[in-house]
GROMACS .gro file of C-alpha atoms in nm:
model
  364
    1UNK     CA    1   9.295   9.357   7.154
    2UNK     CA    2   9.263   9.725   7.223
    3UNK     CA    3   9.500   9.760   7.469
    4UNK     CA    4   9.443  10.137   7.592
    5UNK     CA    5   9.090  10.032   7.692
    6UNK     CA    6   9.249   9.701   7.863
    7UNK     CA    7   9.311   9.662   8.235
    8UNK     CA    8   9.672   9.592   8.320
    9UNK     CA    9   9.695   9.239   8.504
   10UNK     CA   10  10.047   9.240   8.585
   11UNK     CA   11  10.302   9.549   8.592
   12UNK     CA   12  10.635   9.525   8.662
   13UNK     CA   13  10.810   9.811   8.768
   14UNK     CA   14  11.197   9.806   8.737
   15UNK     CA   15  11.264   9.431   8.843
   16UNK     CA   16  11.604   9.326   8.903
   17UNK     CA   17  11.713   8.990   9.021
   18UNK     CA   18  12.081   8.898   9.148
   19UNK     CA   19  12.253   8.563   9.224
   20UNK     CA   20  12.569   8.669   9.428
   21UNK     CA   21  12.795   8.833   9.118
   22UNK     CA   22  12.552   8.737   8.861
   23UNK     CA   23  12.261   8.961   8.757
   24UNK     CA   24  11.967   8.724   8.595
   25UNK     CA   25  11.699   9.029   8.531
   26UNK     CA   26  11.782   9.409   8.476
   27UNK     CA   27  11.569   9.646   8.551
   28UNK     CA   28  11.292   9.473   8.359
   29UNK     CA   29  10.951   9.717   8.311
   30UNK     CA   30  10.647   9.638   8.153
   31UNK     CA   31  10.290   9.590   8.148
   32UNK     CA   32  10.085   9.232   8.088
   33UNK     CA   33   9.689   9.336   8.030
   34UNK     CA   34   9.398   9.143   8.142
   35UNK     CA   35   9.311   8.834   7.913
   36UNK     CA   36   9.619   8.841   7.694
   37UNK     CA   37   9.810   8.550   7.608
   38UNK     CA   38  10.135   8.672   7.695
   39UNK     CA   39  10.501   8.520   7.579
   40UNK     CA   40  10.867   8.581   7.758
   41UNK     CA   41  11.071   8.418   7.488
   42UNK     CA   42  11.418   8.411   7.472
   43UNK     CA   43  11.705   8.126   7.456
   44UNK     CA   44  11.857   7.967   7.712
   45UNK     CA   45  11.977   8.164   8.078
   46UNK     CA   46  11.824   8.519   7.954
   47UNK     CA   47  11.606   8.528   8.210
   48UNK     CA   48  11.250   8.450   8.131
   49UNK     CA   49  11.201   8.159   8.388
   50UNK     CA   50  11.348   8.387   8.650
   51UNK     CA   51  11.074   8.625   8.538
   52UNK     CA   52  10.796   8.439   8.594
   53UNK     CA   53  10.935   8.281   8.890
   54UNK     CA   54  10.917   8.612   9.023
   55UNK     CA   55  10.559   8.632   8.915
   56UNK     CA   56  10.468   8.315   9.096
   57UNK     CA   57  10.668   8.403   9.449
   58UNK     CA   58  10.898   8.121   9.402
   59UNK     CA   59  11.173   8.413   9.361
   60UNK     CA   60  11.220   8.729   9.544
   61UNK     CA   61  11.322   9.058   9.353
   62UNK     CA   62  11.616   9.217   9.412
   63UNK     CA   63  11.481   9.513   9.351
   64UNK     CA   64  11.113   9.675   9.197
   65UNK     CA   65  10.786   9.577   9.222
   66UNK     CA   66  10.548   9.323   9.067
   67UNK     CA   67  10.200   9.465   9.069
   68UNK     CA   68   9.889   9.218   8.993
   69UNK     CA   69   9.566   9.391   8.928
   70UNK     CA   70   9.686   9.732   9.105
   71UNK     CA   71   9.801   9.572   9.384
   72UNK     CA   72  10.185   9.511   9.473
   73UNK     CA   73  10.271   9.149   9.557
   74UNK     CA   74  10.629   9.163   9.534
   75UNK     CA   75  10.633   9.093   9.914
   76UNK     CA   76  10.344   8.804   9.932
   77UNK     CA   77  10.434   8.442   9.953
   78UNK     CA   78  10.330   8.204   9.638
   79UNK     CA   79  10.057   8.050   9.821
   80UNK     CA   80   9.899   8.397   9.893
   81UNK     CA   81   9.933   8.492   9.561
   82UNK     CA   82   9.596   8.466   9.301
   83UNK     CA   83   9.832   8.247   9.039
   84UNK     CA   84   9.888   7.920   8.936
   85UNK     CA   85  10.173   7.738   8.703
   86UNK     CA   86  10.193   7.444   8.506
   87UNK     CA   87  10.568   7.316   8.418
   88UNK     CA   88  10.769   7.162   8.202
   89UNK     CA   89  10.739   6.821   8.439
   90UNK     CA   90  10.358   6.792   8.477
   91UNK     CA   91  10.382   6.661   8.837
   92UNK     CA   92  10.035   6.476   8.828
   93UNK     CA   93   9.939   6.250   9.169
   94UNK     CA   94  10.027   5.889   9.058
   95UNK     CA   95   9.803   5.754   9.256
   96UNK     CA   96   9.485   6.000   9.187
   97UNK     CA   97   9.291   5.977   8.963
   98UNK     CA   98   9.206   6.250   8.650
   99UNK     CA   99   8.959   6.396   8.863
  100UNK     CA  100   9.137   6.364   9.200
  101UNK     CA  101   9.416   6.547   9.062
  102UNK     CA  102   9.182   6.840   8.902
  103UNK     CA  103   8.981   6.866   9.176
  104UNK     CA  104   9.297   6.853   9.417
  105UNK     CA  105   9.359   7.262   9.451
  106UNK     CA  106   9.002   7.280   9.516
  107UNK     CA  107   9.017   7.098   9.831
  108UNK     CA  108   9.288   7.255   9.962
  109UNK     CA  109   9.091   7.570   9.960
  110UNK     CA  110   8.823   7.378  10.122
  111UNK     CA  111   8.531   7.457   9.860
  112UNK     CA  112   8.220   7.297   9.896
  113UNK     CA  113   8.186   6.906   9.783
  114UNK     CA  114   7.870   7.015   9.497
  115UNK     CA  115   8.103   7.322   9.315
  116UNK     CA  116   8.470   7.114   9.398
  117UNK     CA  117   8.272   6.825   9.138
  118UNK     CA  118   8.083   7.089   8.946
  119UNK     CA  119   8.372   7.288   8.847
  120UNK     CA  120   8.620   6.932   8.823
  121UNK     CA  121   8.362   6.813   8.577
  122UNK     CA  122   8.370   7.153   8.382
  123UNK     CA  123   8.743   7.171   8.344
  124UNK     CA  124   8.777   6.803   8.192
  125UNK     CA  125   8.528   6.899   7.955
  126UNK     CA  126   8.715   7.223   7.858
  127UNK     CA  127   9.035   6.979   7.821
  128UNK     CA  128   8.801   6.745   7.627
  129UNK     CA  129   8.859   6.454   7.879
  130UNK     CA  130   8.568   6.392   8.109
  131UNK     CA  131   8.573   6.077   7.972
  132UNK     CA  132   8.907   5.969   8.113
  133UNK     CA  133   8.780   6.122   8.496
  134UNK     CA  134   8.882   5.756   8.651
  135UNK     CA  135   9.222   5.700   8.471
  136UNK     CA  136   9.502   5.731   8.668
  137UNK     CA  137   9.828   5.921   8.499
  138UNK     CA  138  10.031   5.648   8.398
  139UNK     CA  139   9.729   5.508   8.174
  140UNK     CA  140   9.742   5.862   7.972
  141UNK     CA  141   9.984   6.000   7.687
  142UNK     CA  142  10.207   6.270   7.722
  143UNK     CA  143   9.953   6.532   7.555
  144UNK     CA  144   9.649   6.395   7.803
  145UNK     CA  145   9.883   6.433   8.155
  146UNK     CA  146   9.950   6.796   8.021
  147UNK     CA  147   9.580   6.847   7.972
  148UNK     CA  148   9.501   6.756   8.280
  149UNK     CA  149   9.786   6.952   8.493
  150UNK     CA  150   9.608   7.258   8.275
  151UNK     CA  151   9.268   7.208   8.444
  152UNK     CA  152   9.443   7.142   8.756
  153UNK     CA  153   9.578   7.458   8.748
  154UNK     CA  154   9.239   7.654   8.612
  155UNK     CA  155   8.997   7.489   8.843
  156UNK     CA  156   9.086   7.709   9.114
  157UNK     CA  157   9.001   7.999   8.879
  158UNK     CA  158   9.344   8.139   8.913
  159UNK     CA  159   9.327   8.519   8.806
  160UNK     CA  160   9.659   8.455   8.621
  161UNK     CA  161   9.849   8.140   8.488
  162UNK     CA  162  10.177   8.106   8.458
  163UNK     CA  163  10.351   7.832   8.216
  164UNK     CA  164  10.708   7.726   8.216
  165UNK     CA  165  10.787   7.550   7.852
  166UNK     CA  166  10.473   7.303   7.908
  167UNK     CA  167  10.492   7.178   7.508
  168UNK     CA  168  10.872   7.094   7.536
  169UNK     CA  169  10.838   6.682   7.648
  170UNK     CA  170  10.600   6.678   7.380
  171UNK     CA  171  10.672   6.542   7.049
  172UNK     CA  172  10.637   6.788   6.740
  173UNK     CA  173  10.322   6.675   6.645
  174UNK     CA  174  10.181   6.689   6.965
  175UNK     CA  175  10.327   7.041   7.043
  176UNK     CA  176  10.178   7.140   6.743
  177UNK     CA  177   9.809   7.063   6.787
  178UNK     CA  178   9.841   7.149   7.239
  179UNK     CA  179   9.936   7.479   7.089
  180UNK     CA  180   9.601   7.571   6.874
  181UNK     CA  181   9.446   7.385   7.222
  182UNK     CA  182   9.614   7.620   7.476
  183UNK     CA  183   9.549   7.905   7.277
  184UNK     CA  184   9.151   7.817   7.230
  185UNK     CA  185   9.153   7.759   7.636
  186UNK     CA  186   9.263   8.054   7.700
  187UNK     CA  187   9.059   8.198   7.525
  188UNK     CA  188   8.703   8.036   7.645
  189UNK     CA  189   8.839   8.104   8.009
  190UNK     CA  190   8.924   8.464   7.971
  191UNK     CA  191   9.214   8.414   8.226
  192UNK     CA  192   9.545   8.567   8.164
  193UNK     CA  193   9.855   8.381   8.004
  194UNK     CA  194  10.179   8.435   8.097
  195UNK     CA  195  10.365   8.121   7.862
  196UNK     CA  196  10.783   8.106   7.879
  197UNK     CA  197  10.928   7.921   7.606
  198UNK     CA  198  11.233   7.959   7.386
  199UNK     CA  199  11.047   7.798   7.052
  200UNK     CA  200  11.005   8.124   6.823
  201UNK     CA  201  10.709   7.937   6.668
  202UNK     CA  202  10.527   7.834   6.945
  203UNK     CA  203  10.554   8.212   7.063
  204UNK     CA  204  10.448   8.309   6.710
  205UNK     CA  205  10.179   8.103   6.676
  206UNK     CA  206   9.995   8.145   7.001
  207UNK     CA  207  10.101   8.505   7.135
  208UNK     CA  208   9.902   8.857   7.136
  209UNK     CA  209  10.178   8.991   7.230
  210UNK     CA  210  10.551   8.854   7.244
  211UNK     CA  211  10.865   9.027   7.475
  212UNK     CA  212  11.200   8.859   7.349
  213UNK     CA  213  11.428   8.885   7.626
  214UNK     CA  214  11.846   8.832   7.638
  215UNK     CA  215  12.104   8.876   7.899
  216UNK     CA  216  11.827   8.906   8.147
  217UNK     CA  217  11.721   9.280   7.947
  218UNK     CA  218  11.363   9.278   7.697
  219UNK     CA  219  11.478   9.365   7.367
  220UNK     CA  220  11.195   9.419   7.240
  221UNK     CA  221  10.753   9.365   7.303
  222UNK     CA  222  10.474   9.317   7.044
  223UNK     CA  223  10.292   9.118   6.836
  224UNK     CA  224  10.408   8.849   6.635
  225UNK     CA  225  10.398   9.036   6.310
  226UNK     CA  226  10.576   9.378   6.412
  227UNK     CA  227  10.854   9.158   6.599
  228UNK     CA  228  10.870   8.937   6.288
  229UNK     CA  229  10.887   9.262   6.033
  230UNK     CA  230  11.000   9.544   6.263
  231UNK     CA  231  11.260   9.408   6.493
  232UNK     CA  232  11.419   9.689   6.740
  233UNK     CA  233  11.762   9.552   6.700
  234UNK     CA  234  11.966   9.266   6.521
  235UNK     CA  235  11.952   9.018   6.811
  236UNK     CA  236  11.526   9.003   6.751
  237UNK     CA  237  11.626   8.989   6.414
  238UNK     CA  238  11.867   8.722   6.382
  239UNK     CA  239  11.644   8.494   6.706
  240UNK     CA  240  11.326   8.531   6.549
  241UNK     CA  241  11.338   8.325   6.225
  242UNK     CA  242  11.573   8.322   5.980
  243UNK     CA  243  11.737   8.611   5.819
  244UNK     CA  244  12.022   8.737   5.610
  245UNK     CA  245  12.278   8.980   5.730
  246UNK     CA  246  12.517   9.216   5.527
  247UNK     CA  247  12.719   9.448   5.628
  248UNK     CA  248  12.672   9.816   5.538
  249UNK     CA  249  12.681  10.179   5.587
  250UNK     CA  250  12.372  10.428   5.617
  251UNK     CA  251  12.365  10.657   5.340
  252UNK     CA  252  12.051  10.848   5.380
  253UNK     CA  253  11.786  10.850   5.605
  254UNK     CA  254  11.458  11.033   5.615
  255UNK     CA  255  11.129  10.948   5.824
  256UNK     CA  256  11.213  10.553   5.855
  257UNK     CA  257  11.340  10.539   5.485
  258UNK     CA  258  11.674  10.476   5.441
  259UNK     CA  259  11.958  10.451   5.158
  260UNK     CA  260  12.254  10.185   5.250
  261UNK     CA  261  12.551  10.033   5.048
  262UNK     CA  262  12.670   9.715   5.097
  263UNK     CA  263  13.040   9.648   5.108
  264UNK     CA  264  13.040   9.519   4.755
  265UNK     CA  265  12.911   9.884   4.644
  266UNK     CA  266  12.613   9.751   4.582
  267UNK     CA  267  12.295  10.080   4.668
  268UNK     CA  268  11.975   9.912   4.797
  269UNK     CA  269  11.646  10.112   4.975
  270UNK     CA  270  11.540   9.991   5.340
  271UNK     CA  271  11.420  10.054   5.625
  272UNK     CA  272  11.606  10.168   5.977
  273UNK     CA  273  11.525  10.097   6.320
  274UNK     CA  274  11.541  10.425   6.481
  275UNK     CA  275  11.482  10.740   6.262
  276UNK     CA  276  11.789  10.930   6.497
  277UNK     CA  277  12.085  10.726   6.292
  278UNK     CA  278  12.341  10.939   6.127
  279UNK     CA  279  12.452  10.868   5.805
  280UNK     CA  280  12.790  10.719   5.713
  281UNK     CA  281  12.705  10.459   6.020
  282UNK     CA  282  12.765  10.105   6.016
  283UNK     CA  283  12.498   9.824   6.009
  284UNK     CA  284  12.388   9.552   5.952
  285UNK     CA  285  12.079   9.509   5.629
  286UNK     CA  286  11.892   9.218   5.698
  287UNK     CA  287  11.654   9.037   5.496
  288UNK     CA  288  11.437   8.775   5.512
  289UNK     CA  289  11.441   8.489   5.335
  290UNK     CA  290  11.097   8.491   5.142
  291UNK     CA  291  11.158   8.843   5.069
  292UNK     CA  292  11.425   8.757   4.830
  293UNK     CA  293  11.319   8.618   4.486
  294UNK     CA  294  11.509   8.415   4.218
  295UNK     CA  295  11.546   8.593   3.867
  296UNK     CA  296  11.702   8.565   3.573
  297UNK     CA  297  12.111   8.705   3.610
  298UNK     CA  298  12.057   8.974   3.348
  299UNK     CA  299  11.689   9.090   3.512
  300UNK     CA  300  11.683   9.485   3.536
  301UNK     CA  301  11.516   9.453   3.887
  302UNK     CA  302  11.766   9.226   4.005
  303UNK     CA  303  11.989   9.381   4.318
  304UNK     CA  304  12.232   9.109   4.303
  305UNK     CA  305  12.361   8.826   4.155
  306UNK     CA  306  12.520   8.488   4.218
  307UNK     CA  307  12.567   8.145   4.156
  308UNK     CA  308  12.328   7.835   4.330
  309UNK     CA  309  12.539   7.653   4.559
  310UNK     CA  310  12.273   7.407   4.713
  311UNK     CA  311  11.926   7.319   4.809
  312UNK     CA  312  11.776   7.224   5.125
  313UNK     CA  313  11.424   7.052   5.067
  314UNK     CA  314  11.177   7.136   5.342
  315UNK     CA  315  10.814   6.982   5.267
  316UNK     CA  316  10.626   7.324   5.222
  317UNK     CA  317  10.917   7.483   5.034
  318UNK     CA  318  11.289   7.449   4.916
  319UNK     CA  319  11.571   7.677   5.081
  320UNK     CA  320  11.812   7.809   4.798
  321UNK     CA  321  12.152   7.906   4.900
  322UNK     CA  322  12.310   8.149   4.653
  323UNK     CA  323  12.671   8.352   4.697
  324UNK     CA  324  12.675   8.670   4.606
  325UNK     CA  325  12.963   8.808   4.367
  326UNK     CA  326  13.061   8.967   4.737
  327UNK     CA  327  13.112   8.518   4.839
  328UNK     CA  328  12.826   8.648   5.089
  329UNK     CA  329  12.577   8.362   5.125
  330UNK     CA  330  12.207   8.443   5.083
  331UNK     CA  331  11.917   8.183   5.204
  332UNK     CA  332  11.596   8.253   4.946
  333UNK     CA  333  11.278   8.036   5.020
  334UNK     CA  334  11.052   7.933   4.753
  335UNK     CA  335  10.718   7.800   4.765
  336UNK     CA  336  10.679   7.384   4.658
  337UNK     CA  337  10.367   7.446   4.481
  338UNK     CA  338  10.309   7.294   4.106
  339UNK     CA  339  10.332   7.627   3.938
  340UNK     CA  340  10.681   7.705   4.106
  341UNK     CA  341  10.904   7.450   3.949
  342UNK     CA  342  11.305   7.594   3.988
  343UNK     CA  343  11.497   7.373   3.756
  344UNK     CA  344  11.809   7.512   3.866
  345UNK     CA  345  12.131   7.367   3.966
  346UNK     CA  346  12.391   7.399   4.175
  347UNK     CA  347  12.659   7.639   3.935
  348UNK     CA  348  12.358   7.764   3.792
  349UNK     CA  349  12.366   8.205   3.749
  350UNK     CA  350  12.101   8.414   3.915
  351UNK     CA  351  12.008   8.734   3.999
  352UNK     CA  352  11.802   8.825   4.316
  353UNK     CA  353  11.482   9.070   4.308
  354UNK     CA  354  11.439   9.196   4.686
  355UNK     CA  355  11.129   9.328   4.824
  356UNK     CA  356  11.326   9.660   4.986
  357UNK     CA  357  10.998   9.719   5.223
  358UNK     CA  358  11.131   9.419   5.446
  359UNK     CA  359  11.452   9.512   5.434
  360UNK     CA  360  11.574   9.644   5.714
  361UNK     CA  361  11.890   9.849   5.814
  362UNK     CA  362  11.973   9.804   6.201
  363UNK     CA  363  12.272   9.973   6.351
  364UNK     CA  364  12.551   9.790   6.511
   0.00000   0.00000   0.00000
């Protein structure tokens, strides 16, 4: 998505949000464009529910402004407002049918009986169940009732849709294959995505663009990949994925390449976060697990060296643990494919090849 030529669907200009003492957003800014699927991820109480709450006009702001489309909202009521959610509970009729429950929103805005069956019919066959259209909830799985609150929520043609950890009641296998769904629905329907969840991989997999909140603040926006490779400070870093952290000190820095030594001496080239830090300052290098490869112990390119203390099989690949002659663990992933065989034990001496690129030196 080119997102200088993009229309901005929702700005938010300086949003705070207070509870008596306790401050859930501060000053949040930023901009959501026009047919993105957008992510607020973040763990537990940082404030990404509160966010879109604030979207919907189920919460007030504190303070700033949420703009939809160039026009401010911050003071319309939810049911005023062009937006629709689907939750975490689906909250489907019981006794409605599939289609009665689609076609519900529709009636409450009074639409015509022809396009309030032309457009239920449409939605069930986006969801790919127009064949279930006489089924009440309770005869549906878990995956099929949140299919259905989805076109309950698009057949008013919402210019925005908000979702509040929809996958989470699902079970992993079902998560997985809703999220290639939601992702394909959104889109064939063009309509905007807002999606709050605190799954890094569902926000990987489905997001153009990703804004990892904590401690009600964004720490950082993007796509999946620069988040992933690039994060703005150890927090992304250490939420998003796995990754190793060691403690050093800047030696050198010069246009986003960097020099640091790690507390065992050891000299290793990285990356920095911000092209303004001093040498001689403290940090934390972090790697990623794949980025580190197992070698030989007396391999020229290896940057370090240790002993295997266990495995951890995974299906796709094994996790190695290996401490350092520093007794600083490092987690290296290796591929389970039939040409990548380890035969290594636990005792077993290696050294450790690093690919310094994706190393990164963030300051503390």
């Amino acid at each position: 998505m080119n997102q200088s030529n993009s229309q901005i669907a929702i700005g938010l200009n300086g949003i705070s949000k207070k509870y008596a003492e306790v401050t859930a957003l501060h000053d949040v800014s930023g901009a959501i464009y026009d047919n993105e699927f957008f992510t607020l991820l973040g763990p537990s109480g940082c404030g990404k529910t509160t966010m879109l709450r604030i979207i919907a006009g189920f919460e007030s702001v504190t303070s700033g402004e949420v703009v939809l489309y160039g026009q401010s909202i911050s003071d319309l009521p939810a049911n005023k407002r062009p937006v629709n959610t689907v939750f975490q509970q689906y909250s489907l009729f019981p006794h409605m049918t599939v289609a009665e429950n689609v076609s519900f929103g529709l009636q409450m805005q009074a639409r015509d009986l022809d396009f309030t069956r032309r457009r239920t019919a449409q939605m069930l066959e986006l969801v790919q169940l127009d064949s279930y259209a006489k089924r009440k909830p309770a005869q549906l799985s878990g995956g099929q009732q949140q299919r259905v609150a989805l076109a309950r929520a698009l057949a008013p043609e919402p210019k925005v849709l908000l979702l509040d950890e929809p996958l989470s009641a699902l079970d992993l296998k079902l998560r997985q294959s809703m999220r290639v769904e939601l992702k394909q629905i959104q889109q064939q329907t063009g309509i905007t995505f807002v999606f709050v969840t605190h799954d890094q991989e569902e926000a990987l997999t489905m997001s153009d663009r990703i804004a990892v909140m904590s401690e009600g603040r964004v720490q950082q926006t993007g796509d999946a990949h620069s988040i992933y490779t690039n994060p703005s400070n150890l927090f992304v870093a250490d939420f998003i994925g796995e990754t190793n952290k060691l403690d050093g000190v800047l030696v050198d820095s010069k246009e986003g390449a960097a020099v640091c030594r790690l507390r065992d001496g050891t000299v290793i080239s990285c990356s920095v976060n911000r092209s303004d830090i001093a040498a001689n300052t403290n940090g934390t290098l972090c790697i990623r697990p794949e980025r580190l490869g197992i070698t030989a112990v007396d391999d020229p390119a290896a940057v370090f060296g240790g002993e295997v203390e266990r495995f951890h099989f995974l299906g796709t690949d094994t996790q190695v643990v290996i401490k350092t002659s520093a007794s600083d663990e490092l987690l290296v992933r290796v591929q389970n494919t039939a040409n990548n065989q380890l035969g290594l034990q636990p005792g077993d001496r290696v050294g450790l090849v690093v690919d310094t690129a994706s190393a990164a030196f963030l300051e503390e």
